[in-house]
Amino acid sequence: MEAIDELAELSESMRQASAVLADEGLDDKSTSELPSTFLNVVALGNVGAGKSAILNSLIGHPILPTGGNGATRAPICVQLNRDSSLSAQAIQLLIDNKSQEVSPSALRHSLQNRLSQGVSRDEIYLKIRTSAAPPLKLIDLPGSDQRIMDDTMISKYVEHNDAILLVIIPATQAPEISASRALKIAKEYDAESTRTVGVISKIDQAEGEPKALAAVQALLMNQGPPKTSDIPWVAVIGQSVSISSAPSGSAASESPLEAAWRAEIETLKKSLTGAPQNKLGRIALVDAIAGQMRNRMKVRLPNLLSGLQGKSQMVQDELLRLGEQLVDSSEGTRALALQLCREFEDKFLLHLTGGEGSGWKVVASFEGNFPNRIKQLPLDRHFDINNVKRVVLEADGYQPYLISPEKGLRSLIKSVLEMAKEPSRQCIDEVHRVLVDLVSSAANATSGLGRYPPFKREVVAIATAALDGFKNEAKKMVVALVDMERAFVPPQHFIRLVQRRMDRQRREEEQKSRSSKKAVEAEQSLLNRATSPLTGGQQSGGSLKSMKDKSGQPDKDVTESSTTLKTAGPGGEITAGFLLKKSSKTNGWSKRWFVLNEKTGKVSS
């Protein structure tokens, strides 16, 4: 019994370790109420094998219905809790964390009435407290040879790697143990028999069968069939708890249950002479179950320890990520926080004004993107002559002032300034995004904040929230400034408009007069050059005359082109030259000079 108590403590520790590895909350009610599977004992056997009687022997009270015709018609789970303060005969039934003392017979009759309704797959759960029961969870299943015991129901209870399997075989069936379905189920789920305990029940019913007793002794000495040699076997009577009183020669210090268990061992010694005494009776069964639990725990402990070490490293890494412990006093914590905030502020300003961050994007927003957005506004549509007429008429009426329609111009300016609100808002949003990025980059560049990640996240969150507030205020201020400009258009604006217009007209007139003066000067220069004596021209004219004489053409008043033409002007629009004309009266040739201005279409001679 002491071994089971120690294993229960170790099992609880392993359950908590498993919950930690599975990231389950140990304080969770549903998790804390689940017992460890190391303490689960599942009874497997055919109908009439004595499963319920053996579990009653472990409980110490005959609370489970027994009988040879399949008394267990539904899975029954009994959660045992040991309370040494109770008397040996007392049983307390726990319902919703409230204890109620009941008698074994009343509890058994209640179960019999419930099971009499027929075979069911619904589980019956009992949580009881006694003074002699080990802290186990006993699961009494229907007979393995019943149709209700399919693979689904079997695997639900026996697939846990730490559940102990009780393979219960009646002594009379020991010679044919290899054909037992309960043994086949145990081998299917526990091939190495590391969590299987064999129980030979009803030894008293095989006293007249030497073959059965010999098979039982062979099993107890691990000399049975190959399938059973690696399973620890225990022999019990199964009905020892029905002995209501101890033998007359029992010691006064023994309780009736202890006396009954000792009497069971004495009976088994008489029936199985030569069998190991440490494999007889209810106490031997508890020790065998404890031994298999101990073996399973030895198998699981290395994996749990390895997992816990890995989990511990993860916890250390998480603590390192969360940051080292702050100073103890509140004043020191406040001073450290202010120092880190100053470091963050310096880094932020350095990123904003220096070349480390993206501060240049702020300047680009104001000097590049914002003017481009203003230029992309559909101003041509607002300054279209039809729209201007419409606005002026709406503002000044059907007879606007001819000289200064200020009301119409003011209305036109207001509508144009209204369009400047959206680009201004977009500029603020763009600058806000740049500043938020600068906050993150500055926080990452602040080495002091890196030691305290939670504080770093808080600083970034507070700075981001402040920037959001500034953004909203900036938008309101920009809209107010635009509205102020729209509401008051000073007269100097119109004066500047008229002045700029007059300046533009004056520049155009000066340029026009300057270009015309240059044309006149060029024309006069060509005339002067044309009227001056030119030897080359005479020679060319004389040569032309001689050519005409040689050709024998008749003398007529004809005009011939000069072989030499001069051009002048910025675009070559002025052409100067001379024509040779023969006079019929004097019978001689004379030059007629001309200047052609193609731009004005005038010819001067």
Coordinates of C-alpha atoms in Angstrom, one line a residue:
M1 CA 0.0 0.0 0.0
E2 CA 2.9 2.4 0.8
A3 CA 4.3 1.8 -2.7
I4 CA 1.1 2.8 -4.3
D5 CA 1.0 6.0 -2.2
E6 CA 4.5 6.9 -3.2
L7 CA 3.7 6.2 -6.8
A8 CA 0.6 8.4 -6.6
E9 CA 2.7 11.3 -5.5
L10 CA 5.2 10.7 -8.4
S11 CA 2.3 10.2 -10.8
E12 CA 0.8 13.6 -9.8
S13 CA 4.2 15.2 -10.4
M14 CA 4.5 13.5 -13.8
R15 CA 0.9 14.6 -14.6
Q16 CA 1.9 18.2 -13.9
A17 CA 5.0 17.8 -16.0
S18 CA 3.0 16.4 -18.9
A19 CA 0.6 19.3 -18.6
V20 CA 3.5 21.8 -18.7
L21 CA 4.9 20.1 -21.8
A22 CA 1.4 20.1 -23.5
D23 CA 1.0 23.8 -22.6
E24 CA -2.0 23.1 -20.4
G25 CA -2.9 25.3 -17.5
L26 CA -2.3 23.6 -14.2
D27 CA -4.8 25.8 -12.6
D28 CA -7.5 24.8 -15.1
K29 CA -10.3 23.0 -13.3
S30 CA -10.8 20.5 -16.1
T31 CA -7.1 19.7 -16.2
S32 CA -6.5 19.4 -12.5
E33 CA -9.4 17.1 -11.9
L34 CA -8.1 14.6 -14.5
P35 CA -6.0 11.9 -12.7
S36 CA -2.9 10.6 -14.3
T37 CA -3.2 7.6 -16.6
F38 CA -0.4 5.9 -14.6
L39 CA -3.1 5.1 -11.9
N40 CA -5.7 3.7 -14.3
V41 CA -6.4 0.0 -14.0
V42 CA -8.5 -1.6 -16.7
A43 CA -10.0 -5.1 -16.1
L44 CA -10.1 -7.4 -19.1
G45 CA -11.8 -10.8 -19.2
N46 CA -14.6 -12.9 -20.5
V47 CA -18.1 -13.0 -18.9
G48 CA -17.9 -14.8 -15.5
A49 CA -14.1 -14.4 -15.2
G50 CA -14.5 -12.6 -11.8
K51 CA -13.4 -9.1 -12.9
S52 CA -15.8 -7.3 -10.6
A53 CA -14.9 -9.5 -7.6
I54 CA -11.2 -8.8 -8.1
L55 CA -11.8 -5.0 -8.3
N56 CA -14.0 -5.3 -5.1
S57 CA -10.9 -6.9 -3.5
L58 CA -8.8 -3.9 -4.5
I59 CA -11.5 -1.5 -3.3
G60 CA -11.9 -3.3 0.0
H61 CA -15.7 -3.4 -0.2
P62 CA -18.1 -5.4 -2.4
I63 CA -19.7 -2.4 -4.2
L64 CA -19.6 -3.7 -7.7
P65 CA -22.3 -6.1 -8.8
T66 CA -21.0 -9.7 -9.3
G67 CA -22.5 -12.8 -11.0
G68 CA -21.8 -15.4 -13.6
N69 CA -24.3 -14.1 -16.2
G70 CA -22.6 -10.8 -17.1
A71 CA -23.5 -8.5 -14.2
T72 CA -21.4 -5.7 -15.7
R73 CA -23.3 -4.5 -18.7
A74 CA -21.8 -1.0 -19.0
P75 CA -18.3 0.4 -18.3
I76 CA -18.0 1.3 -14.6
C77 CA -15.2 3.7 -13.6
V78 CA -14.4 3.9 -9.8
Q79 CA -12.1 6.7 -8.8
L80 CA -10.6 5.8 -5.4
N81 CA -9.4 8.3 -2.9
R82 CA -7.7 7.2 0.3
D83 CA -8.7 8.8 3.6
S84 CA -7.1 7.2 6.7
S85 CA -9.4 9.2 9.0
L86 CA -12.3 7.1 8.0
S87 CA -13.2 3.8 9.7
A88 CA -12.5 0.5 7.9
Q89 CA -16.2 0.0 7.1
A90 CA -17.0 3.6 6.0
I91 CA -17.5 4.5 2.4
Q92 CA -18.1 8.1 1.2
L93 CA -19.5 8.8 -2.2
L94 CA -18.4 12.2 -3.7
I95 CA -20.9 14.0 -5.8
D96 CA -20.1 17.5 -7.0
N97 CA -17.3 17.8 -4.3
K98 CA -19.8 16.9 -1.6
S99 CA -19.3 13.7 0.3
Q100 CA -22.2 11.4 1.3
E101 CA -21.6 8.3 3.4
V102 CA -23.2 5.2 2.0
S103 CA -23.1 1.5 2.7
P104 CA -21.5 -1.0 0.2
S105 CA -24.8 -2.9 -0.2
A106 CA -26.8 0.2 -0.9
L107 CA -24.3 1.3 -3.6
R108 CA -24.2 -2.2 -5.1
H109 CA -28.0 -2.4 -5.3
S110 CA -28.1 1.1 -6.9
L111 CA -25.7 -0.1 -9.6
Q112 CA -27.6 -3.3 -10.1
N113 CA -30.8 -1.4 -10.7
R114 CA -29.1 0.8 -13.2
L115 CA -27.5 -2.1 -15.0
S116 CA -30.7 -4.1 -15.1
Q117 CA -32.0 -1.8 -17.8
G118 CA -29.8 -3.5 -20.4
V119 CA -26.4 -3.3 -22.0
S120 CA -25.2 0.2 -22.5
R121 CA -22.1 2.0 -23.8
D122 CA -22.6 4.9 -21.4
E123 CA -20.0 5.1 -18.7
I124 CA -21.0 5.0 -15.0
Y125 CA -18.6 7.1 -13.0
L126 CA -18.2 6.8 -9.2
K127 CA -15.9 8.7 -7.0
I128 CA -15.6 7.2 -3.5
R129 CA -13.3 7.6 -0.5
T130 CA -12.3 4.8 1.9
S131 CA -9.5 4.2 4.4
A132 CA -8.0 1.1 2.8
A133 CA -8.3 1.7 -1.0
P134 CA -5.2 2.6 -3.0
P135 CA -5.4 5.8 -5.0
L136 CA -6.4 4.1 -8.3
K137 CA -8.9 4.5 -11.0
L138 CA -10.5 1.1 -11.6
I139 CA -12.4 0.5 -14.8
D140 CA -14.7 -2.5 -14.9
L141 CA -15.6 -3.4 -18.5
P142 CA -18.2 -5.8 -19.8
G143 CA -17.1 -9.3 -20.8
S144 CA -14.7 -9.4 -23.7
D145 CA -16.8 -12.0 -25.4
Q146 CA -19.9 -9.7 -25.5
R147 CA -20.8 -7.9 -28.7
I148 CA -20.8 -4.5 -27.0
M149 CA -17.0 -4.9 -26.5
D150 CA -15.9 -3.8 -30.0
D151 CA -12.6 -2.2 -31.0
T152 CA -13.9 1.3 -30.4
M153 CA -14.9 0.7 -26.8
I154 CA -11.7 -1.3 -26.1
S155 CA -9.3 1.2 -27.5
K156 CA -11.0 4.0 -25.6
Y157 CA -9.8 2.6 -22.3
V158 CA -6.7 0.5 -23.1
E159 CA -4.9 2.7 -25.7
H160 CA -3.3 4.9 -23.0
N161 CA 0.4 4.0 -22.8
D162 CA 0.3 4.2 -19.0
A163 CA -2.9 2.4 -18.1
I164 CA -2.4 -0.9 -16.4
L165 CA -4.2 -3.9 -18.0
L166 CA -5.5 -6.6 -15.7
V167 CA -5.9 -9.8 -17.7
I168 CA -8.3 -11.9 -15.6
I169 CA -8.5 -15.6 -16.3
P170 CA -10.5 -18.1 -14.2
A171 CA -8.3 -20.9 -12.8
T172 CA -10.4 -23.6 -14.6
Q173 CA -9.5 -22.0 -18.0
A174 CA -5.8 -21.7 -17.2
P175 CA -4.9 -24.7 -19.5
E176 CA -6.5 -22.9 -22.5
I177 CA -5.2 -19.5 -21.6
S178 CA -3.7 -19.0 -25.1
A179 CA -7.2 -18.8 -26.6
S180 CA -8.3 -16.0 -24.2
R181 CA -9.5 -12.9 -26.0
A182 CA -8.5 -10.7 -23.0
L183 CA -4.9 -11.9 -23.4
K184 CA -5.0 -11.2 -27.2
I185 CA -6.3 -7.7 -26.5
A186 CA -3.5 -7.0 -24.0
K187 CA -0.8 -8.3 -26.4
E188 CA -2.3 -6.1 -29.2
Y189 CA -2.0 -2.9 -27.2
D190 CA 1.0 -3.9 -25.0
A191 CA 3.2 -6.3 -27.0
E192 CA 6.1 -6.1 -24.6
S193 CA 3.9 -6.6 -21.5
T194 CA 5.3 -3.6 -19.7
R195 CA 1.9 -2.5 -18.4
T196 CA 0.1 -5.9 -18.1
V197 CA -0.7 -7.8 -15.0
G198 CA -2.1 -11.3 -15.2
V199 CA -4.7 -12.4 -12.5
I200 CA -5.9 -16.0 -12.0
S201 CA -9.2 -15.8 -10.2
K202 CA -11.4 -18.4 -8.5
I203 CA -8.7 -20.7 -7.3
D204 CA -11.1 -22.2 -4.8
Q205 CA -13.2 -23.5 -7.7
A206 CA -10.3 -25.5 -9.2
E207 CA -9.3 -27.4 -6.2
G208 CA -10.5 -30.7 -7.7
E209 CA -8.8 -30.2 -11.0
P210 CA -5.1 -31.0 -10.8
K211 CA -4.5 -30.0 -14.4
A212 CA -5.9 -26.5 -13.8
L213 CA -3.8 -26.1 -10.6
A214 CA -0.7 -27.2 -12.4
A215 CA -1.3 -24.7 -15.2
V216 CA -1.9 -22.0 -12.6
Q217 CA 1.4 -22.8 -10.8
A218 CA 3.2 -22.8 -14.1
L219 CA 1.9 -19.3 -14.9
L220 CA 2.9 -18.1 -11.4
M221 CA 6.4 -19.3 -12.0
N222 CA 6.5 -17.8 -15.5
Q223 CA 6.7 -21.2 -17.1
G224 CA 3.4 -21.1 -19.1
P225 CA 2.9 -20.5 -22.8
P226 CA 5.3 -18.1 -24.6
K227 CA 2.7 -15.4 -24.7
T228 CA 2.4 -15.4 -20.9
S229 CA 6.0 -15.8 -19.8
D230 CA 6.7 -12.1 -19.7
I231 CA 3.6 -11.2 -17.7
P232 CA 3.6 -11.1 -13.9
W233 CA 0.9 -13.3 -12.6
V234 CA -1.0 -13.2 -9.4
A235 CA -3.5 -15.8 -7.9
V236 CA -6.5 -14.6 -5.9
I237 CA -9.7 -16.0 -4.7
G238 CA -11.7 -13.0 -5.6
Q239 CA -14.4 -13.4 -2.9
S240 CA -12.2 -12.5 0.1
V241 CA -14.1 -9.3 0.8
S242 CA -17.2 -11.2 1.3
I243 CA -15.8 -12.5 4.5
S244 CA -17.5 -10.3 7.0
S245 CA -15.5 -11.1 10.0
A246 CA -12.0 -12.2 10.8
P247 CA -11.2 -15.7 12.0
S248 CA -11.5 -16.2 15.7
G249 CA -7.7 -16.4 16.2
S250 CA -7.0 -13.0 14.5
A251 CA -5.0 -10.4 16.3
A252 CA -6.9 -7.7 18.0
S253 CA -5.0 -4.9 16.1
E254 CA -6.1 -6.3 12.7
S255 CA -9.2 -4.8 11.0
P256 CA -11.8 -7.2 9.5
L257 CA -10.5 -6.4 6.0
E258 CA -6.9 -7.1 6.9
A259 CA -7.9 -10.4 8.5
A260 CA -9.8 -11.4 5.4
W261 CA -6.9 -10.7 3.2
R262 CA -4.6 -12.7 5.4
A263 CA -7.1 -15.5 5.4
E264 CA -7.1 -15.4 1.6
I265 CA -3.4 -15.9 1.5
E266 CA -3.6 -18.9 3.8
T267 CA -6.3 -20.5 1.7
L268 CA -4.2 -20.0 -1.5
K269 CA -1.1 -21.5 0.2
K270 CA -3.1 -24.7 0.8
S271 CA -4.4 -24.9 -2.7
L272 CA -1.2 -23.9 -4.5
T273 CA 1.6 -25.7 -2.6
G274 CA 5.0 -24.7 -4.0
A275 CA 3.8 -21.5 -5.6
P276 CA 5.7 -18.3 -4.8
Q277 CA 4.0 -16.6 -1.8
N278 CA 4.7 -13.1 -3.1
K279 CA 2.2 -13.9 -5.9
L280 CA -0.7 -14.8 -3.8
G281 CA -3.6 -12.7 -2.6
R282 CA -4.8 -9.1 -2.8
I283 CA -1.6 -7.6 -1.4
A284 CA 0.5 -9.3 -4.0
L285 CA -1.9 -8.0 -6.7
V286 CA -1.4 -4.4 -5.4
D287 CA 2.4 -4.9 -5.4
A288 CA 2.3 -6.3 -9.0
I289 CA 0.3 -3.3 -10.1
A290 CA 2.7 -0.9 -8.4
G291 CA 5.7 -2.7 -10.0
Q292 CA 4.3 -2.3 -13.5
M293 CA 3.5 1.4 -12.7
R294 CA 7.1 1.9 -11.6
N295 CA 8.4 0.3 -14.8
R296 CA 6.2 2.6 -16.9
M297 CA 7.3 5.6 -15.0
K298 CA 11.0 4.6 -15.5
V299 CA 10.3 4.5 -19.2
R300 CA 8.6 7.9 -19.3
L301 CA 10.8 9.8 -16.9
P302 CA 13.7 10.3 -19.3
N303 CA 11.4 11.7 -22.0
L304 CA 9.7 14.0 -19.4
L305 CA 13.0 15.2 -18.0
S306 CA 14.3 15.9 -21.5
G307 CA 11.1 17.7 -22.4
L308 CA 11.2 19.7 -19.2
Q309 CA 14.8 20.7 -19.9
G310 CA 13.8 21.9 -23.3
K311 CA 10.8 23.7 -21.8
S312 CA 13.1 25.3 -19.2
Q313 CA 15.4 26.6 -22.0
M314 CA 12.3 28.0 -23.7
V315 CA 11.3 29.7 -20.5
Q316 CA 14.8 31.1 -20.1
D317 CA 14.7 32.4 -23.7
E318 CA 11.3 33.9 -23.1
L319 CA 12.5 35.6 -19.9
L320 CA 15.5 36.9 -21.9
R321 CA 13.1 38.2 -24.5
L322 CA 10.9 39.8 -21.9
G323 CA 13.9 41.5 -20.4
E324 CA 15.9 41.6 -17.3
Q325 CA 14.5 42.5 -13.9
L326 CA 14.1 46.2 -13.3
V327 CA 15.5 47.9 -10.2
D328 CA 13.8 47.2 -7.0
S329 CA 12.6 50.7 -5.9
S330 CA 9.9 52.6 -7.6
E331 CA 12.2 55.7 -7.8
G332 CA 14.9 53.7 -9.5
T333 CA 12.4 52.3 -11.9
R334 CA 11.1 55.8 -12.7
A335 CA 14.6 57.1 -13.2
L336 CA 15.6 54.3 -15.5
A337 CA 12.4 54.7 -17.5
L338 CA 13.1 58.5 -18.0
Q339 CA 16.7 57.7 -19.0
L340 CA 15.5 55.3 -21.6
C341 CA 13.0 57.8 -22.9
R342 CA 15.7 60.4 -23.3
E343 CA 17.8 57.9 -25.3
F344 CA 14.8 57.1 -27.5
E345 CA 14.2 60.8 -28.0
D346 CA 17.8 61.4 -29.1
K347 CA 17.7 58.6 -31.5
F348 CA 14.4 59.8 -32.9
L349 CA 15.7 63.3 -33.5
L350 CA 18.9 61.9 -35.0
H351 CA 16.8 59.7 -37.4
L352 CA 14.6 62.7 -38.3
T353 CA 17.3 65.3 -38.9
G354 CA 20.3 63.1 -39.8
G355 CA 20.9 60.6 -42.5
E356 CA 20.3 57.4 -40.5
G357 CA 16.6 57.4 -40.8
S358 CA 14.0 58.5 -43.4
G359 CA 13.8 62.1 -42.3
W360 CA 14.4 63.2 -45.9
K361 CA 11.0 61.9 -46.8
V362 CA 9.4 64.6 -44.7
V363 CA 11.1 67.3 -46.7
A364 CA 10.2 65.4 -49.9
S365 CA 6.6 65.4 -48.9
F366 CA 6.4 69.2 -48.5
E367 CA 8.7 70.2 -51.3
G368 CA 8.0 67.5 -53.9
N369 CA 4.8 65.5 -53.4
F370 CA 2.6 68.3 -52.1
P371 CA 3.4 70.8 -54.9
N372 CA 2.9 68.0 -57.5
R373 CA -0.5 67.2 -56.1
I374 CA -1.4 70.9 -56.3
K375 CA -0.3 71.0 -59.9
Q376 CA -2.4 68.0 -60.7
L377 CA -5.6 69.8 -59.5
P378 CA -8.1 70.4 -62.3
L379 CA -7.5 74.2 -62.3
D380 CA -8.1 74.5 -66.1
R381 CA -11.7 73.4 -65.6
H382 CA -12.3 76.2 -62.9
F383 CA -10.5 78.9 -64.9
D384 CA -12.3 78.0 -68.1
I385 CA -13.9 81.1 -69.6
N386 CA -17.4 79.6 -69.4
N387 CA -17.0 78.7 -65.7
V388 CA -15.6 82.1 -65.0
K389 CA -18.6 83.8 -66.6
R390 CA -20.9 81.6 -64.7
V391 CA -19.2 82.3 -61.3
V392 CA -19.0 86.0 -62.0
L393 CA -22.7 86.2 -63.0
E394 CA -23.8 84.2 -59.9
A395 CA -21.7 86.4 -57.7
D396 CA -22.3 89.9 -59.2
G397 CA -25.7 89.4 -60.8
Y398 CA -26.7 90.1 -64.4
Q399 CA -25.0 93.5 -64.5
P400 CA -21.6 93.0 -62.9
Y401 CA -19.1 95.8 -62.6
L402 CA -17.2 96.1 -65.8
I403 CA -14.0 97.3 -64.3
S404 CA -13.6 95.2 -61.1
P405 CA -16.0 92.3 -60.6
E406 CA -14.5 91.5 -57.2
K407 CA -17.3 89.4 -55.8
G408 CA -17.1 87.0 -58.8
L409 CA -13.3 86.8 -58.5
R410 CA -13.6 86.1 -54.7
S411 CA -16.1 83.3 -55.3
L412 CA -13.8 81.8 -58.0
I413 CA -10.8 82.0 -55.6
K414 CA -12.8 80.4 -52.8
S415 CA -13.7 77.4 -55.0
V416 CA -10.1 76.9 -56.1
L417 CA -8.8 77.1 -52.5
E418 CA -11.4 74.5 -51.4
M419 CA -9.6 72.1 -53.7
A420 CA -6.4 72.5 -51.7
K421 CA -7.8 70.8 -48.6
E422 CA -7.4 67.2 -49.9
P423 CA -3.7 67.5 -51.0
S424 CA -3.0 69.1 -47.6
R425 CA -4.6 66.2 -45.8
Q426 CA -2.7 63.7 -47.9
C427 CA 0.5 65.5 -47.1
I428 CA -0.2 65.2 -43.4
D429 CA -1.0 61.5 -43.7
E430 CA 2.2 60.9 -45.6
V431 CA 4.3 62.7 -43.0
H432 CA 2.5 60.8 -40.3
R433 CA 3.4 57.4 -41.9
V434 CA 7.1 58.5 -42.1
L435 CA 7.1 59.6 -38.4
V436 CA 5.6 56.3 -37.3
D437 CA 8.3 54.4 -39.2
L438 CA 10.9 56.6 -37.6
V439 CA 9.5 55.7 -34.1
S440 CA 9.9 52.0 -34.8
S441 CA 13.4 52.4 -36.3
A442 CA 14.5 54.7 -33.4
A443 CA 13.2 52.2 -30.8
N444 CA 15.1 49.4 -32.5
A445 CA 18.2 51.5 -32.6
T446 CA 18.0 52.4 -28.8
S447 CA 20.1 49.8 -27.1
G448 CA 18.7 50.4 -23.7
L449 CA 15.2 49.7 -24.8
G450 CA 16.4 46.4 -26.2
R451 CA 17.0 45.0 -22.7
Y452 CA 13.3 45.7 -21.7
P453 CA 11.1 44.5 -24.6
P454 CA 7.8 45.1 -22.7
F455 CA 8.8 48.7 -22.0
K456 CA 10.0 49.1 -25.6
R457 CA 6.6 48.0 -26.8
E458 CA 4.9 50.5 -24.5
V459 CA 7.1 53.4 -25.6
V460 CA 6.4 52.6 -29.3
A461 CA 2.7 52.4 -28.5
I462 CA 2.6 55.7 -26.6
A463 CA 4.6 57.5 -29.3
T464 CA 2.4 56.1 -32.0
A465 CA -0.7 57.2 -30.2
A466 CA 0.7 60.7 -29.7
L467 CA 1.5 60.9 -33.4
D468 CA -2.1 59.9 -34.2
G469 CA -3.3 62.7 -32.0
F470 CA -1.0 65.2 -33.7
K471 CA -2.2 64.1 -37.1
N472 CA -5.8 64.8 -36.2
E473 CA -4.9 68.2 -34.8
A474 CA -2.7 69.0 -37.9
K475 CA -5.6 68.2 -40.2
K476 CA -7.9 70.5 -38.3
M477 CA -5.3 73.3 -38.3
V478 CA -4.7 72.9 -42.1
V479 CA -8.4 73.0 -42.9
A480 CA -8.8 76.1 -40.6
L481 CA -6.0 77.8 -42.4
V482 CA -7.5 77.1 -45.8
D483 CA -10.9 78.3 -44.6
M484 CA -9.2 81.5 -43.3
E485 CA -7.7 82.2 -46.7
R486 CA -11.0 81.5 -48.4
A487 CA -12.9 83.8 -46.1
F488 CA -10.7 86.8 -46.6
V489 CA -9.1 87.6 -49.9
P490 CA -7.2 90.9 -49.5
P491 CA -7.4 93.7 -52.1
Q492 CA -3.7 93.6 -52.6
H493 CA -4.4 90.3 -54.4
F494 CA -6.3 92.1 -57.1
I495 CA -3.8 94.9 -57.2
R496 CA -1.0 92.4 -57.8
L497 CA -3.1 90.7 -60.5
V498 CA -3.6 94.0 -62.4
Q499 CA 0.0 94.9 -61.9
R500 CA 1.3 91.6 -63.2
R501 CA -1.0 91.9 -66.2
M502 CA 0.2 95.4 -67.1
D503 CA 3.8 94.3 -66.7
R504 CA 3.2 91.4 -69.0
Q505 CA 1.6 93.7 -71.7
R506 CA 4.5 96.2 -71.4
R507 CA 7.0 93.4 -71.9
E508 CA 5.2 92.1 -75.0
E509 CA 5.0 95.6 -76.5
E510 CA 8.7 96.2 -75.9
Q511 CA 9.6 93.0 -77.5
K512 CA 7.4 93.7 -80.5
S513 CA 8.8 97.2 -81.0
R514 CA 12.3 95.9 -80.6
S515 CA 11.8 93.2 -83.3
S516 CA 10.2 95.7 -85.8
K517 CA 13.0 98.2 -85.3
K518 CA 15.5 95.5 -86.1
A519 CA 13.6 94.6 -89.3
V520 CA 13.6 98.3 -90.4
E521 CA 17.3 98.6 -89.7
A522 CA 18.1 95.5 -91.7
E523 CA 16.0 96.7 -94.6
Q524 CA 17.7 100.1 -94.6
S525 CA 21.1 98.5 -94.5
L526 CA 20.4 96.3 -97.5
L527 CA 19.2 99.4 -99.4
N528 CA 22.3 101.2 -98.6
R529 CA 24.4 98.3 -99.8
A530 CA 22.4 97.9 -102.9
T531 CA 22.7 101.6 -104.0
S532 CA 26.4 101.7 -103.5
P533 CA 28.6 101.0 -106.6
L534 CA 29.5 97.3 -106.9
T535 CA 32.2 96.3 -109.4
G536 CA 31.3 92.7 -109.2
G537 CA 27.7 93.5 -110.0
Q538 CA 28.6 95.5 -113.1
Q539 CA 30.8 92.8 -114.3
S540 CA 28.1 90.3 -113.8
G541 CA 25.7 92.6 -115.5
G542 CA 28.1 93.2 -118.4
S543 CA 28.7 89.5 -118.8
L544 CA 25.0 89.0 -118.9
K545 CA 24.7 91.6 -121.7
S546 CA 27.4 90.1 -123.7
M547 CA 25.8 86.7 -123.4
K548 CA 22.5 88.1 -124.6
D549 CA 24.3 89.8 -127.6
K550 CA 26.1 86.6 -128.6
S551 CA 22.9 84.6 -128.5
G552 CA 21.4 86.9 -131.0
Q553 CA 18.1 87.5 -129.1
P554 CA 16.0 90.5 -130.2
D555 CA 16.2 93.7 -128.2
K556 CA 13.1 94.0 -126.0
D557 CA 12.2 95.7 -122.7
V558 CA 12.8 92.7 -120.5
T559 CA 13.7 92.2 -116.9
E560 CA 16.4 89.7 -115.9
S561 CA 17.3 88.4 -112.5
S562 CA 20.5 89.3 -111.0
T563 CA 23.0 86.5 -110.5
T564 CA 23.8 87.7 -107.0
L565 CA 21.1 88.0 -104.3
K566 CA 21.6 89.1 -100.7
T567 CA 19.5 88.0 -97.7
A568 CA 19.2 89.5 -94.2
G569 CA 17.0 89.4 -91.2
P570 CA 16.7 86.9 -88.3
G571 CA 14.9 84.4 -90.4
G572 CA 16.2 85.4 -93.9
E573 CA 13.0 87.1 -94.6
I574 CA 14.6 90.2 -96.3
T575 CA 16.0 89.7 -99.8
A576 CA 18.0 92.4 -101.8
G577 CA 19.2 92.3 -105.4
F578 CA 19.0 94.2 -108.8
L579 CA 17.5 93.7 -112.2
L580 CA 19.1 94.8 -115.6
K581 CA 16.7 96.6 -117.9
K582 CA 17.4 97.7 -121.5
S583 CA 15.9 100.9 -122.7
S584 CA 14.7 101.1 -126.2
K585 CA 15.4 104.8 -126.3
T586 CA 19.0 104.9 -125.2
N587 CA 19.7 101.4 -126.4
G588 CA 21.5 100.7 -123.1
W589 CA 21.3 98.6 -119.9
S590 CA 20.5 100.0 -116.4
K591 CA 20.3 98.5 -112.9
R592 CA 17.1 98.6 -110.9
W593 CA 17.7 97.7 -107.2
F594 CA 15.0 96.2 -105.0
V595 CA 14.4 95.0 -101.4
L596 CA 11.8 92.3 -100.7
N597 CA 10.4 91.9 -97.1
E598 CA 8.7 88.5 -97.1
K599 CA 7.3 89.0 -93.6
T600 CA 5.4 92.2 -94.4
G601 CA 5.0 91.4 -98.1
K602 CA 6.5 94.8 -99.2
V603 CA 8.9 95.6 -102.0
S604 CA 11.1 98.7 -101.9
S605 CA 13.1 100.0 -105.0

